[in-house]
């Protein structure tokens, strides 16, 4: 395999795509990804993801395939399965979901019929689209009852209220785990609610999967959860993909639901890259990495709050922060995102609990520390990033000032290499 030759061929035969990839490489190197769901993956993952495994169809599971020629793909998938079980301390792992949305859909279809009820978090309070947002197909197929957080009480969940809702609506799945929620999750509280109504417990830990793998956040399996889903490209630092982890008694239903229920051929190049990621997650360096993600988030949130930023939930327990930019800077999330783009800090505009503004011009932005931490940035850099955010958002009309800040950001970024570039 000659990777340099492959790149030379691409450069020669498709200049437009080649140039766009090189442009994106430069953008990633010159700025900082602060979107909490993004990360810079390992060079080994890039190698596996760009490998000839992409040529192979492998419908089915190791030793039970529908096509021949599976000697090596079986090795790859079995390694990914065994490592996932070890890292997340669970009985069964399906490593084939193509990403986060199909991963959650496969769980619903494994256990529910159309019209059945799921208890999930409201989108604006931190739930994912697949947790029942009306615009998602899932919201149209299943009957989602959506609970909320208490913004006045650090974004905590009122379990007495949740129990009442569960008893009234009798969900078949009680779902926790979120996409824009900066607090830890009381898995024992959810288990109690689910047990009271005989529901399956499901945690979608897509965002914090890496933090659980590193042992710095609670693992739902320690609270006897039934099903845990996670993407592999966020805090876990792997390729884009998903894992469904469960107790053995649910294994058959989950596997059938992923294939042939929902998906066709698994992406074996991604599964190899997931196996590599999981081996990395078992190393002591990964634990240190996840500890630093949390330290960085604490510092960044403190710098922001000290300087007038109003954070949803008034702080963070994980890698993520949501800033109410209207209350803090009198700017909507779109203007805030565009302003920070001008100084090479990439964040995403974000709806806040019960937002009265529309999703493309919401009231906030969301940011997090996994990617910056991967580059080696620590407390000192978090202090600088926090100050840059505050200065830029307080001076969003001053293009000359923003240009000056951008130089500072780029100079700092060039000292922290993006792995694999
Ligand atoms: N797009 C992911 C995120 O940014 O959280 C969730 O799907």
Short mmCIF file of C-alpha atoms and ligand atoms in Angstrom, two decimals:
data_model
loop_
_atom_site.label_atom_id
_atom_site.label_comp_id
_atom_site.label_asym_id
_atom_site.label_seq_id
_atom_site.Cartn_x
_atom_site.Cartn_y
_atom_site.Cartn_z
CA UNK A 1 0.00 0.00 0.00
CA UNK A 2 1.55 3.30 -1.00
CA UNK A 3 -0.39 6.14 0.57
CA UNK A 4 1.76 8.88 -0.98
CA UNK A 5 1.08 7.42 -4.40
CA UNK A 6 -2.66 7.39 -3.70
CA UNK A 7 -2.57 11.09 -2.78
CA UNK A 8 -0.50 11.92 -5.87
CA UNK A 9 -3.07 10.13 -8.02
CA UNK A 10 -5.90 12.05 -6.37
CA UNK A 11 -4.09 15.33 -6.88
CA UNK A 12 -3.56 14.54 -10.55
CA UNK A 13 -7.01 13.10 -11.35
CA UNK A 14 -9.39 15.17 -9.24
CA UNK A 15 -7.84 18.51 -8.40
CA UNK A 16 -11.09 20.03 -7.11
CA UNK A 17 -11.60 17.40 -4.41
CA UNK A 18 -7.89 17.28 -3.61
CA UNK A 19 -7.76 21.04 -3.11
CA UNK A 20 -10.86 21.00 -0.90
CA UNK A 21 -9.32 18.33 1.35
CA UNK A 22 -6.05 20.25 1.60
CA UNK A 23 -8.02 23.44 2.32
CA UNK A 24 -9.88 21.67 5.13
CA UNK A 25 -6.57 20.37 6.53
CA UNK A 26 -5.28 23.94 6.70
CA UNK A 27 -8.50 25.19 8.28
CA UNK A 28 -8.28 22.51 10.95
CA UNK A 29 -4.63 23.31 11.67
CA UNK A 30 -5.06 27.10 11.83
CA UNK A 31 -8.08 27.14 14.12
CA UNK A 32 -9.59 25.23 17.03
CA UNK A 33 -12.63 22.96 16.83
CA UNK A 34 -14.63 23.84 19.89
CA UNK A 35 -17.79 22.05 18.72
CA UNK A 36 -18.19 19.51 21.54
CA UNK A 37 -19.16 16.66 19.22
CA UNK A 38 -16.00 16.97 17.12
CA UNK A 39 -12.48 15.69 17.59
CA UNK A 40 -9.22 15.01 15.75
CA UNK A 41 -8.88 11.29 15.24
CA UNK A 42 -5.74 9.14 15.39
CA UNK A 43 -3.39 8.72 12.40
CA UNK A 44 -3.94 4.93 12.68
CA UNK A 45 -7.70 5.50 12.33
CA UNK A 46 -7.11 7.57 9.18
CA UNK A 47 -5.01 4.70 7.80
CA UNK A 48 -7.65 2.03 8.46
CA UNK A 49 -10.48 4.25 7.26
CA UNK A 50 -8.72 4.85 3.95
CA UNK A 51 -7.85 1.16 3.49
CA UNK A 52 -8.97 -1.53 1.05
CA UNK A 53 -11.44 -2.83 3.66
CA UNK A 54 -13.82 -0.41 1.95
CA UNK A 55 -13.95 -2.89 -0.96
CA UNK A 56 -15.64 -5.66 1.03
CA UNK A 57 -19.28 -6.58 1.58
CA UNK A 58 -19.77 -8.38 4.92
CA UNK A 59 -23.50 -8.64 5.61
CA UNK A 60 -24.16 -10.66 8.74
CA UNK A 61 -21.86 -11.10 11.74
CA UNK A 62 -18.51 -12.88 12.32
CA UNK A 63 -18.82 -16.57 11.32
CA UNK A 64 -22.40 -15.94 10.10
CA UNK A 65 -21.97 -13.99 6.85
CA UNK A 66 -23.95 -13.98 3.65
CA UNK A 67 -20.92 -13.49 1.35
CA UNK A 68 -17.62 -15.37 1.01
CA UNK A 69 -14.11 -14.06 1.60
CA UNK A 70 -14.55 -13.04 5.24
CA UNK A 71 -11.35 -14.46 6.75
CA UNK A 72 -9.94 -11.03 7.63
CA UNK A 73 -13.15 -9.04 8.09
CA UNK A 74 -14.21 -11.58 10.74
CA UNK A 75 -10.96 -10.95 12.61
CA UNK A 76 -11.52 -7.18 12.42
CA UNK A 77 -15.13 -7.21 13.59
CA UNK A 78 -14.54 -9.74 16.38
CA UNK A 79 -11.69 -7.59 17.72
CA UNK A 80 -13.93 -4.53 17.67
CA UNK A 81 -16.70 -6.43 19.51
CA UNK A 82 -14.37 -7.88 22.17
CA UNK A 83 -12.71 -4.51 22.79
CA UNK A 84 -16.04 -2.68 23.02
CA UNK A 85 -17.25 -5.17 25.65
CA UNK A 86 -14.06 -4.71 27.65
CA UNK A 87 -13.94 -0.91 27.45
CA UNK A 88 -17.61 -0.40 28.39
CA UNK A 89 -17.90 -3.38 30.77
CA UNK A 90 -20.90 -4.90 28.99
CA UNK A 91 -22.11 -8.32 27.87
CA UNK A 92 -22.77 -7.66 24.18
CA UNK A 93 -21.68 -5.15 21.54
CA UNK A 94 -22.91 -4.43 18.04
CA UNK A 95 -20.28 -2.38 16.21
CA UNK A 96 -22.06 -1.99 12.87
CA UNK A 97 -24.28 1.15 13.23
CA UNK A 98 -23.19 3.62 10.59
CA UNK A 99 -23.56 6.56 12.94
CA UNK A 100 -25.58 7.99 15.82
CA UNK A 101 -29.05 8.25 14.31
CA UNK A 102 -29.26 4.70 12.84
CA UNK A 103 -27.79 3.39 16.11
CA UNK A 104 -30.74 4.79 18.09
CA UNK A 105 -33.27 3.82 15.44
CA UNK A 106 -32.05 0.21 15.53
CA UNK A 107 -32.69 0.11 19.29
CA UNK A 108 -36.24 1.46 18.96
CA UNK A 109 -37.12 -0.97 16.17
CA UNK A 110 -35.66 -3.89 18.15
CA UNK A 111 -38.23 -3.51 20.92
CA UNK A 112 -41.12 -1.32 19.80
CA UNK A 113 -44.00 -1.21 17.36
CA UNK A 114 -45.06 2.03 15.66
CA UNK A 115 -47.09 4.09 18.12
CA UNK A 116 -45.35 2.68 21.21
CA UNK A 117 -44.22 5.15 23.85
CA UNK A 118 -40.69 6.33 24.70
CA UNK A 119 -39.81 8.80 27.45
CA UNK A 120 -37.05 11.10 26.12
CA UNK A 121 -35.62 14.56 26.73
CA UNK A 122 -37.02 17.57 24.87
CA UNK A 123 -34.69 18.73 22.05
CA UNK A 124 -34.30 22.28 23.36
CA UNK A 125 -33.31 20.97 26.82
CA UNK A 126 -30.55 18.78 25.37
CA UNK A 127 -32.21 15.71 23.80
CA UNK A 128 -31.16 14.53 20.35
CA UNK A 129 -33.31 14.71 17.19
CA UNK A 130 -33.80 10.93 17.42
CA UNK A 131 -35.13 11.34 20.97
CA UNK A 132 -38.48 12.37 19.58
CA UNK A 133 -38.16 15.78 17.93
CA UNK A 134 -41.28 16.16 15.77
CA UNK A 135 -39.10 16.89 12.68
CA UNK A 136 -37.39 13.49 12.99
CA UNK A 137 -39.04 10.42 11.40
CA UNK A 138 -38.65 8.80 14.82
CA UNK A 139 -40.91 11.48 16.30
CA UNK A 140 -43.56 10.55 13.74
CA UNK A 141 -43.31 6.76 14.12
CA UNK A 142 -43.20 6.46 17.91
CA UNK A 143 -45.10 8.25 20.65
CA UNK A 144 -42.45 10.31 22.43
CA UNK A 145 -43.29 11.87 25.76
CA UNK A 146 -40.66 14.53 26.27
CA UNK A 147 -39.41 15.59 29.69
CA UNK A 148 -37.48 18.74 30.52
CA UNK A 149 -34.78 20.02 32.84
CA UNK A 150 -35.13 22.69 35.49
CA UNK A 151 -33.08 25.70 34.26
CA UNK A 152 -33.51 27.37 37.66
CA UNK A 153 -31.91 24.39 39.40
CA UNK A 154 -28.62 23.98 37.46
CA UNK A 155 -30.47 22.09 34.73
CA UNK A 156 -31.27 19.16 37.04
CA UNK A 157 -34.04 16.69 36.26
CA UNK A 158 -37.02 16.51 38.60
CA UNK A 159 -37.36 12.76 39.23
CA UNK A 160 -40.61 13.05 41.17
CA UNK A 161 -42.18 14.70 38.16
CA UNK A 162 -40.56 12.15 35.82
CA UNK A 163 -42.03 9.29 37.86
CA UNK A 164 -45.50 10.87 37.57
CA UNK A 165 -45.11 11.22 33.78
CA UNK A 166 -43.89 7.62 33.47
CA UNK A 167 -46.79 6.24 35.52
CA UNK A 168 -49.26 8.19 33.41
CA UNK A 169 -47.85 7.30 29.96
CA UNK A 170 -46.32 3.85 30.64
CA UNK A 171 -43.34 4.07 28.24
CA UNK A 172 -41.68 0.90 26.93
CA UNK A 173 -38.29 2.65 26.89
CA UNK A 174 -36.99 5.23 29.37
CA UNK A 175 -34.26 7.14 27.57
CA UNK A 176 -31.57 9.39 29.00
CA UNK A 177 -28.26 10.65 27.60
CA UNK A 178 -28.12 13.86 25.60
CA UNK A 179 -26.59 15.98 22.90
CA UNK A 180 -26.43 19.40 24.54
CA UNK A 181 -26.61 18.82 28.28
CA UNK A 182 -23.63 19.90 30.41
CA UNK A 183 -24.53 17.92 33.56
CA UNK A 184 -23.85 14.33 34.60
CA UNK A 185 -26.76 11.90 34.58
CA UNK A 186 -28.42 10.28 37.59
CA UNK A 187 -28.65 6.77 36.11
CA UNK A 188 -29.97 5.30 39.38
CA UNK A 189 -32.85 7.80 39.28
CA UNK A 190 -33.74 6.76 35.72
CA UNK A 191 -33.49 3.06 36.59
CA UNK A 192 -35.97 3.55 39.43
CA UNK A 193 -38.46 5.27 37.14
CA UNK A 194 -38.11 2.57 34.46
CA UNK A 195 -38.48 -0.25 36.98
CA UNK A 196 -41.68 1.26 38.34
CA UNK A 197 -43.32 0.93 34.91
CA UNK A 198 -41.48 -2.15 33.58
CA UNK A 199 -39.61 -0.20 30.87
CA UNK A 200 -36.26 -0.87 29.22
CA UNK A 201 -33.51 1.57 30.28
CA UNK A 202 -31.53 3.15 27.46
CA UNK A 203 -28.69 5.69 27.73
CA UNK A 204 -27.51 7.48 24.59
CA UNK A 205 -24.04 8.54 25.71
CA UNK A 206 -22.94 9.65 22.23
CA UNK A 207 -21.22 12.74 23.61
CA UNK A 208 -19.65 11.30 26.73
CA UNK A 209 -18.76 7.81 25.46
CA UNK A 210 -15.05 8.64 25.60
CA UNK A 211 -15.36 10.07 29.10
CA UNK A 212 -17.06 6.86 30.26
CA UNK A 213 -14.41 4.76 28.50
CA UNK A 214 -11.70 6.76 30.28
CA UNK A 215 -13.45 6.14 33.61
CA UNK A 216 -13.96 9.82 34.41
CA UNK A 217 -17.74 9.77 34.14
CA UNK A 218 -20.32 7.28 35.39
CA UNK A 219 -20.98 4.16 33.32
CA UNK A 220 -24.71 3.35 32.95
CA UNK A 221 -23.88 -0.39 33.11
CA UNK A 222 -22.77 0.16 36.73
CA UNK A 223 -26.43 1.04 37.35
CA UNK A 224 -27.66 -2.07 35.57
CA UNK A 225 -28.82 -0.22 32.43
CA UNK A 226 -30.15 -2.45 29.64
CA UNK A 227 -28.94 -0.62 26.52
CA UNK A 228 -26.21 1.98 25.99
CA UNK A 229 -25.53 3.66 22.65
CA UNK A 230 -22.57 5.83 21.76
CA UNK A 231 -21.05 7.36 18.69
CA UNK A 232 -17.37 6.70 18.18
CA UNK A 233 -16.15 10.01 16.74
CA UNK A 234 -16.81 12.43 19.59
CA UNK A 235 -14.97 12.18 22.94
CA UNK A 236 -13.88 8.63 21.99
CA UNK A 237 -11.72 10.12 19.16
CA UNK A 238 -12.50 7.41 16.60
CA UNK A 239 -13.97 7.28 13.11
CA UNK A 240 -17.59 8.28 12.43
CA UNK A 241 -19.68 5.36 13.66
CA UNK A 242 -21.90 4.01 16.42
CA UNK A 243 -21.97 1.24 19.01
CA UNK A 244 -24.95 -0.49 20.60
CA UNK A 245 -23.96 -2.08 23.89
CA UNK A 246 -26.37 -4.23 25.88
CA UNK A 247 -27.08 -7.06 28.24
CA UNK A 248 -26.86 -10.52 26.67
CA UNK A 249 -30.63 -11.05 26.88
CA UNK A 250 -31.12 -8.20 24.36
CA UNK A 251 -28.29 -9.25 22.02
CA UNK A 252 -30.32 -11.18 19.47
CA UNK A 253 -33.00 -8.52 19.11
CA UNK A 254 -30.38 -5.77 18.70
CA UNK A 255 -28.31 -7.67 16.14
CA UNK A 256 -31.38 -8.55 14.06
CA UNK A 257 -32.56 -4.98 14.20
CA UNK A 258 -29.24 -3.56 12.92
CA UNK A 259 -28.95 -6.20 10.19
CA UNK A 260 -31.10 -7.14 8.33
CA UNK A 261 -33.64 -4.84 10.00
CA UNK A 262 -32.18 -1.44 9.27
CA UNK A 263 -28.82 -1.57 7.51
CA UNK A 264 -27.12 -3.51 4.75
CA UNK A 265 -23.38 -4.13 4.47
CA UNK A 266 -21.37 -2.84 7.43
CA UNK A 267 -18.52 -0.42 6.69
CA UNK A 268 -15.59 -2.69 7.49
CA UNK A 269 -12.98 0.08 7.11
CA UNK A 270 -14.81 1.98 9.86
CA UNK A 271 -15.15 -1.11 12.05
CA UNK A 272 -11.37 -1.64 11.82
CA UNK A 273 -10.88 2.00 12.80
CA UNK A 274 -13.31 1.55 15.72
CA UNK A 275 -11.30 -1.49 16.91
CA UNK A 276 -8.13 0.64 16.83
CA UNK A 277 -9.87 3.43 18.75
CA UNK A 278 -11.04 1.01 21.44
CA UNK A 279 -7.53 -0.41 21.89
CA UNK A 280 -6.32 3.17 22.41
CA UNK A 281 -9.13 3.76 24.93
CA UNK A 282 -7.74 0.97 27.12
CA UNK A 283 -4.35 2.69 27.52
CA UNK A 284 -3.46 4.77 30.61
CA UNK A 285 -2.80 7.78 28.32
CA UNK A 286 -6.45 7.77 27.34
CA UNK A 287 -7.54 8.05 30.95
CA UNK A 288 -5.21 11.04 31.35
CA UNK A 289 -6.60 12.55 28.17
CA UNK A 290 -10.18 12.33 29.46
CA UNK A 291 -9.18 13.78 32.83
CA UNK A 292 -7.66 16.73 30.98
CA UNK A 293 -10.85 17.20 28.89
CA UNK A 294 -12.80 17.68 32.14
CA UNK A 295 -10.16 19.97 33.69
CA UNK A 296 -10.13 22.07 30.53
CA UNK A 297 -13.92 22.34 30.51
CA UNK A 298 -13.94 23.47 34.16
CA UNK A 299 -11.34 26.19 33.50
CA UNK A 300 -12.97 27.38 30.28
CA UNK A 301 -16.41 27.56 31.89
CA UNK A 302 -15.00 29.50 34.86
CA UNK A 303 -13.22 32.01 32.63
CA UNK A 304 -16.38 32.51 30.59
CA UNK A 305 -18.64 32.92 33.62
CA UNK A 306 -16.22 35.25 35.41
CA UNK A 307 -16.32 37.50 32.39
CA UNK A 308 -20.05 37.81 31.99
CA UNK A 309 -21.07 34.75 29.95
CA UNK A 310 -24.33 33.21 31.14
CA UNK A 311 -24.05 29.43 30.95
CA UNK A 312 -27.10 27.21 30.70
CA UNK A 313 -27.00 25.02 33.88
CA UNK A 314 -24.57 27.53 35.42
CA UNK A 315 -21.51 25.40 34.84
CA UNK A 316 -20.53 21.99 33.53
CA UNK A 317 -19.90 18.45 34.80
CA UNK A 318 -18.66 17.19 31.44
CA UNK A 319 -16.81 18.48 28.38
CA UNK A 320 -19.51 20.88 27.22
CA UNK A 321 -20.91 24.35 27.78
CA UNK A 322 -23.94 26.13 26.33
CA UNK A 323 -23.80 29.94 26.45
CA UNK A 324 -26.97 32.02 26.34
CA UNK A 325 -25.55 34.64 23.96
CA UNK A 326 -28.65 36.83 24.01
CA UNK A 327 -28.51 37.27 27.80
CA UNK A 328 -24.71 37.49 27.86
CA UNK A 329 -23.85 39.62 24.82
CA UNK A 330 -27.19 40.60 23.29
CA UNK A 331 -26.28 38.54 20.20
CA UNK A 332 -28.13 35.61 18.71
CA UNK A 333 -26.31 32.30 18.29
CA UNK A 334 -25.83 32.73 14.56
CA UNK A 335 -24.03 36.06 14.90
CA UNK A 336 -21.97 34.64 17.77
CA UNK A 337 -20.98 31.58 15.71
CA UNK A 338 -20.07 33.75 12.70
CA UNK A 339 -18.06 36.15 14.87
CA UNK A 340 -16.04 33.33 16.43
CA UNK A 341 -15.50 31.83 12.96
CA UNK A 342 -13.76 35.08 12.06
CA UNK A 343 -11.18 34.40 14.77
CA UNK A 344 -10.80 30.69 13.86
CA UNK A 345 -12.72 29.38 16.88
CA UNK A 346 -15.36 26.96 15.59
CA UNK A 347 -18.50 26.59 17.73
CA UNK A 348 -22.10 25.79 16.82
CA UNK A 349 -25.21 27.88 17.27
CA UNK A 350 -27.49 26.16 19.73
CA UNK A 351 -31.09 26.32 20.91
CA UNK A 352 -31.46 26.74 24.65
CA UNK A 353 -34.25 25.34 26.89
CA UNK A 354 -37.66 26.43 25.53
CA UNK A 355 -35.93 28.80 23.10
CA UNK A 356 -38.26 31.43 21.67
CA UNK A 357 -35.85 31.92 18.74
CA UNK A 358 -35.77 29.68 15.63
CA UNK A 359 -33.10 26.94 15.25
CA UNK A 360 -31.12 28.83 12.58
CA UNK A 361 -31.05 31.96 14.76
CA UNK A 362 -31.19 30.46 18.25
CA UNK A 363 -30.33 32.10 21.57
CA UNK A 364 -27.04 30.37 22.21
CA UNK A 365 -23.87 28.61 21.19
CA UNK A 366 -22.45 25.27 22.31
CA UNK A 367 -18.79 24.53 22.84
CA UNK A 368 -16.57 21.85 24.35
CA UNK A 369 -13.01 20.74 24.99
CA UNK A 370 -12.33 17.23 23.53
CA UNK A 371 -10.70 18.42 20.28
CA UNK A 372 -8.58 21.18 21.84
CA UNK A 373 -7.41 18.68 24.47
CA UNK A 374 -6.40 16.23 21.74
CA UNK A 375 -4.10 18.95 20.33
CA UNK A 376 -2.40 19.15 23.74
CA UNK A 377 -3.99 22.37 24.94
CA UNK A 378 -4.24 22.72 28.71
CA UNK A 379 -5.31 25.18 31.41
CA UNK A 380 -3.21 28.07 30.05
CA UNK A 381 -4.68 27.76 26.56
CA UNK A 382 -8.22 27.44 28.00
CA UNK A 383 -7.73 30.76 29.77
CA UNK A 384 -6.64 32.31 26.44
CA UNK A 385 -9.55 30.76 24.51
CA UNK A 386 -12.04 32.00 27.11
CA UNK A 387 -10.67 35.54 26.90
CA UNK A 388 -10.72 35.48 23.09
CA UNK A 389 -14.38 34.39 23.08
CA UNK A 390 -15.37 37.16 25.48
CA UNK A 391 -13.39 39.85 23.65
CA UNK A 392 -14.70 38.81 20.22
CA UNK A 393 -18.35 38.67 21.27
CA UNK A 394 -18.11 42.02 23.06
CA UNK A 395 -16.59 43.60 19.92
CA UNK A 396 -18.33 41.69 17.17
CA UNK A 397 -18.67 44.72 14.87
CA UNK A 398 -14.99 45.69 15.03
CA UNK A 399 -13.47 43.80 12.09
CA UNK A 400 -10.01 45.27 12.64
CA UNK A 401 -9.99 44.05 16.23
CA UNK A 402 -11.26 40.62 15.17
CA UNK A 403 -8.44 40.36 12.62
CA UNK A 404 -5.93 41.05 15.37
CA UNK A 405 -7.49 38.37 17.59
CA UNK A 406 -7.48 35.94 14.67
CA UNK A 407 -3.71 36.35 14.31
CA UNK A 408 -3.28 35.55 17.99
CA UNK A 409 -5.46 32.43 17.69
CA UNK A 410 -3.63 31.21 14.58
CA UNK A 411 -0.22 31.77 16.14
CA UNK A 412 -1.18 29.71 19.17
CA UNK A 413 -2.78 26.96 17.03
CA UNK A 414 0.29 26.44 14.90
CA UNK A 415 2.13 25.32 18.05
CA UNK A 416 -0.39 22.49 18.60
CA UNK A 417 -0.37 20.10 15.64
CA UNK A 418 -3.45 18.31 14.39
CA UNK A 419 -2.66 14.56 14.56
CA UNK A 420 -2.46 12.91 11.14
CA UNK A 421 -1.77 16.08 9.13
N1 LIG B 1 -24.59 16.30 15.57
C1 LIG B 1 -24.34 15.76 16.88
C2 LIG B 1 -23.93 16.80 17.84
O1 LIG B 1 -23.32 17.74 17.41
O2 LIG B 1 -24.19 16.69 19.03
C3 LIG B 1 -25.47 14.99 17.40
O3 LIG B 1 -26.09 14.32 16.39
#
